[in-house]
Coordinates of C-alpha atoms in Angstrom, one line a residue:
X259 CA 114.1 -57.2 208.3
X260 CA 115.7 -54.0 209.6
X261 CA 118.6 -56.0 211.1
X262 CA 119.7 -57.4 207.7
X263 CA 122.1 -55.6 205.4
X264 CA 123.2 -56.8 202.0
X265 CA 126.3 -56.1 199.9
X266 CA 126.1 -58.0 196.7
X267 CA 126.8 -58.3 193.0
X268 CA 123.5 -59.7 191.8
X269 CA 122.6 -61.8 188.8
X270 CA 119.4 -63.5 188.0
X271 CA 120.4 -67.1 187.2
X272 CA 118.1 -69.8 188.6
X273 CA 120.6 -72.6 187.8
X274 CA 123.2 -71.1 190.1
X275 CA 124.7 -73.2 192.9
X276 CA 125.3 -71.4 196.2
X277 CA 127.1 -71.9 199.5
X278 CA 126.6 -70.1 202.8
X279 CA 128.5 -69.9 206.0
X280 CA 128.9 -67.6 209.0
X281 CA 131.6 -66.2 211.3
X282 CA 131.0 -65.1 214.9
X283 CA 128.1 -67.3 215.9
X284 CA 129.6 -68.0 219.3
X285 CA 131.3 -64.6 219.8
X286 CA 130.4 -62.6 222.9
X287 CA 131.6 -59.3 221.4
X288 CA 130.8 -58.0 218.0
X289 CA 128.5 -59.2 215.2
X290 CA 127.8 -62.4 213.5
X291 CA 128.5 -62.2 209.8
X292 CA 126.9 -64.5 207.2
X293 CA 128.0 -64.7 203.6
X294 CA 126.6 -66.5 200.6
X295 CA 128.5 -67.1 197.3
X296 CA 127.1 -68.3 194.0
X297 CA 128.7 -70.1 191.0
X298 CA 127.7 -71.9 187.9
X299 CA 130.5 -74.5 188.2
X300 CA 132.3 -75.5 191.4
X301 CA 135.5 -75.9 189.4
X302 CA 135.6 -72.2 189.0
X303 CA 135.9 -71.7 192.7
X304 CA 138.3 -74.6 193.1
X305 CA 140.6 -72.8 190.6
X306 CA 140.8 -69.9 193.0
X307 CA 142.1 -72.1 195.8
X308 CA 139.2 -71.8 198.1
X309 CA 139.3 -73.8 201.3
X310 CA 138.1 -73.8 204.9
X311 CA 138.8 -70.2 206.0
X312 CA 140.1 -71.4 209.4
X313 CA 143.0 -73.2 207.7
X314 CA 144.2 -70.0 205.9
X315 CA 146.4 -67.1 207.0
X316 CA 144.6 -63.8 207.3
X317 CA 146.6 -62.4 204.4
X318 CA 145.6 -65.4 202.2
X319 CA 142.0 -65.1 203.1
X320 CA 141.9 -61.4 202.3
X321 CA 143.5 -61.9 198.9
X322 CA 141.1 -64.7 197.9
X323 CA 138.1 -62.8 199.3
X324 CA 138.9 -59.9 196.9
X325 CA 139.0 -62.4 194.0
X326 CA 135.8 -64.1 195.0
X327 CA 133.9 -60.7 195.2
X328 CA 135.3 -59.6 191.9
X329 CA 134.3 -62.8 190.0
X330 CA 131.2 -64.3 191.7
X331 CA 127.8 -63.1 193.0
X332 CA 127.8 -62.8 196.8
X333 CA 125.7 -61.4 199.6
X334 CA 126.6 -60.6 203.2
X335 CA 124.2 -60.4 206.3
X336 CA 125.4 -58.7 209.4
X337 CA 123.7 -59.1 212.8
X338 CA 125.0 -56.8 215.5
X339 CA 125.2 -57.9 219.1
X340 CA 122.1 -56.1 220.2
X341 CA 120.1 -57.5 217.3
X342 CA 121.1 -61.0 218.3
X343 CA 120.0 -60.3 221.9
X344 CA 116.6 -59.1 220.6
X345 CA 116.1 -62.1 218.3
X346 CA 117.0 -64.5 221.1
X347 CA 113.9 -63.4 223.0
X348 CA 111.8 -65.3 220.5
X349 CA 114.2 -67.7 218.7
X350 CA 117.0 -70.1 219.4
X351 CA 120.5 -69.2 218.2
X352 CA 120.3 -72.0 215.6
X353 CA 117.1 -70.5 214.3
X354 CA 118.7 -67.1 214.1
X355 CA 121.6 -68.5 212.1
X356 CA 119.2 -70.5 209.8
X357 CA 117.1 -67.4 209.1
X358 CA 120.3 -65.5 208.4
X359 CA 121.5 -68.2 206.1
X360 CA 118.2 -68.0 204.2
X361 CA 118.4 -64.2 204.1
X362 CA 121.9 -64.4 202.5
X363 CA 120.7 -66.9 199.9
X364 CA 117.5 -65.0 199.1
X365 CA 119.1 -62.4 196.9
X366 CA 121.1 -64.9 194.8
X367 CA 118.2 -66.8 193.2
X368 CA 119.9 -70.2 193.3
X369 CA 118.4 -73.6 192.6
X370 CA 120.6 -75.5 195.1
X371 CA 122.4 -74.3 198.2
X372 CA 124.9 -75.9 200.5
X373 CA 124.8 -74.8 204.1
X374 CA 127.1 -75.5 207.0
X375 CA 124.9 -77.3 209.5
X376 CA 124.7 -75.5 212.9
X377 CA 122.6 -78.3 214.4
X378 CA 123.8 -81.7 215.5
X379 CA 121.1 -83.0 213.2
X380 CA 122.0 -82.0 209.6
X381 CA 118.6 -82.8 208.2
X382 CA 116.7 -80.8 210.8
X383 CA 119.0 -77.8 210.3
X384 CA 118.4 -78.0 206.5
X385 CA 114.7 -78.1 207.1
X386 CA 114.9 -75.0 209.3
X387 CA 116.8 -73.1 206.7
X388 CA 114.2 -74.2 204.1
X389 CA 111.4 -72.9 206.3
X390 CA 112.9 -69.4 206.0
X391 CA 113.8 -69.7 202.3
X392 CA 111.8 -69.0 199.2
X393 CA 110.4 -72.1 197.5
X394 CA 112.4 -73.5 194.6
X395 CA 115.8 -73.7 196.3
X396 CA 117.0 -77.1 197.5
X397 CA 118.9 -76.8 200.7
X398 CA 121.7 -79.4 201.4
X399 CA 122.9 -79.2 205.0
X400 CA 126.2 -80.8 206.0
X401 CA 128.6 -80.6 209.0
X402 CA 132.0 -79.3 207.9
X403 CA 130.5 -78.0 204.7
X404 CA 133.2 -75.4 204.5
X405 CA 135.7 -78.2 203.9
X406 CA 133.4 -80.2 201.6
X407 CA 131.9 -77.8 199.1
X408 CA 133.8 -74.9 197.3
X409 CA 130.8 -72.4 197.5
X410 CA 130.7 -72.8 201.3
X411 CA 134.5 -72.5 201.5
X412 CA 134.2 -69.3 199.5
X413 CA 131.4 -68.0 201.8
X414 CA 133.4 -68.9 204.9
X415 CA 136.3 -66.8 203.6
X416 CA 134.2 -63.7 202.9
X417 CA 132.4 -64.0 206.2
X418 CA 135.6 -64.4 208.2
X419 CA 137.4 -61.5 206.4
X420 CA 134.4 -59.2 206.9
X421 CA 134.0 -60.1 210.6
X422 CA 137.8 -59.6 211.1
X423 CA 137.5 -56.2 209.5
X424 CA 134.7 -55.2 211.8
X425 CA 136.5 -56.5 214.9
X426 CA 139.5 -54.5 214.0
X427 CA 137.4 -51.3 213.7
X428 CA 135.8 -52.0 217.1
X429 CA 139.3 -52.5 218.6
X430 CA 140.3 -49.1 217.3
X431 CA 137.2 -47.6 219.0
X432 CA 137.0 -49.5 222.2
X433 CA 140.5 -50.7 222.8
X434 CA 141.9 -54.2 222.4
X435 CA 138.9 -56.5 222.6
X436 CA 140.7 -59.6 221.3
X437 CA 138.9 -61.9 218.9
X438 CA 135.5 -61.3 220.6
X439 CA 135.2 -65.0 221.6
X440 CA 134.6 -66.1 225.2
X441 CA 137.6 -68.5 224.9
X442 CA 139.9 -65.5 224.3
X443 CA 141.6 -64.3 227.5
X444 CA 142.0 -60.8 226.0
X445 CA 138.3 -60.6 225.3
X446 CA 137.4 -61.8 228.8
X447 CA 139.9 -59.3 230.4
X448 CA 138.3 -56.5 228.4
X449 CA 134.8 -57.5 229.5
X450 CA 135.9 -57.9 233.1
X451 CA 137.5 -54.5 233.2
X452 CA 134.6 -52.8 231.5
X453 CA 131.9 -54.3 233.7
X454 CA 134.0 -53.7 236.9
X455 CA 134.3 -50.0 235.9
X456 CA 130.9 -49.3 234.5
X457 CA 128.6 -51.9 236.2
X458 CA 127.1 -53.0 232.9
X459 CA 128.3 -54.7 229.6
X460 CA 129.5 -52.6 226.6
X461 CA 127.1 -52.0 223.7
X462 CA 129.1 -54.4 221.5
X463 CA 128.5 -57.3 223.9
X464 CA 125.8 -59.9 223.6
X465 CA 124.2 -59.4 227.0
X466 CA 122.4 -62.7 226.9
X467 CA 125.7 -64.7 226.8
X468 CA 126.7 -66.6 229.9
X469 CA 130.1 -65.0 229.9
X470 CA 128.4 -61.5 230.4
X471 CA 125.9 -62.8 232.9
X472 CA 128.6 -64.4 235.0
X473 CA 130.8 -61.3 235.0
X474 CA 127.8 -59.1 236.0
X475 CA 126.9 -61.6 238.8
X476 CA 130.5 -61.4 240.1
X477 CA 130.3 -57.6 240.0
X478 CA 127.0 -57.5 241.8
X479 CA 128.4 -60.0 244.5
X480 CA 131.5 -57.8 245.0
X481 CA 129.3 -54.7 245.3
X482 CA 127.2 -56.4 248.0
X483 CA 130.3 -57.5 249.9
X484 CA 131.7 -53.9 249.7
X485 CA 128.4 -52.7 251.1

């Protein structure tokens, strides 16, 4: 798929165990980043001190991410905002994430993969990932997998660090956009100002998100009142 990009250290080991997780699924600005990490023994990742990326400081995440990338096979999938908008015309967001999880796993040739379930139904989400995955890989889908399984913890760290790096680059280009999430007042203030000034959302925004739709509606209503 043209919207998928990989950065990986590949090995051909069919007995490898993998984990996959994403960062930025619910973001209104910027990309979603999916990462997969492979290992032969989970204890190897435990020794690095991997954990749920949300419970680490940014400095700690960055340090461990460098170690993971140096010692373990990994892949990264990046979907930009406009690519997500295009895919949502024919797929649900959960299907997009599941397909991206499968894409990240596809280059690592693992026999078993743990995924962080994005559906309220763990089994259903695992089946969705499997439908996009090559045969021969068993998908184990769990809620809070990033806290339960070291390969998923490692993947969550890489995904978070990569997305934070991209958001920082976007902030240097577009001004302070905050975290990119609709719950962030800085992000909402940036979007509000941009839409008020330009009459449309910025190219880094997911135009299909309710946050953008509501701000555009408010802008249109204000324009009608001014008229």
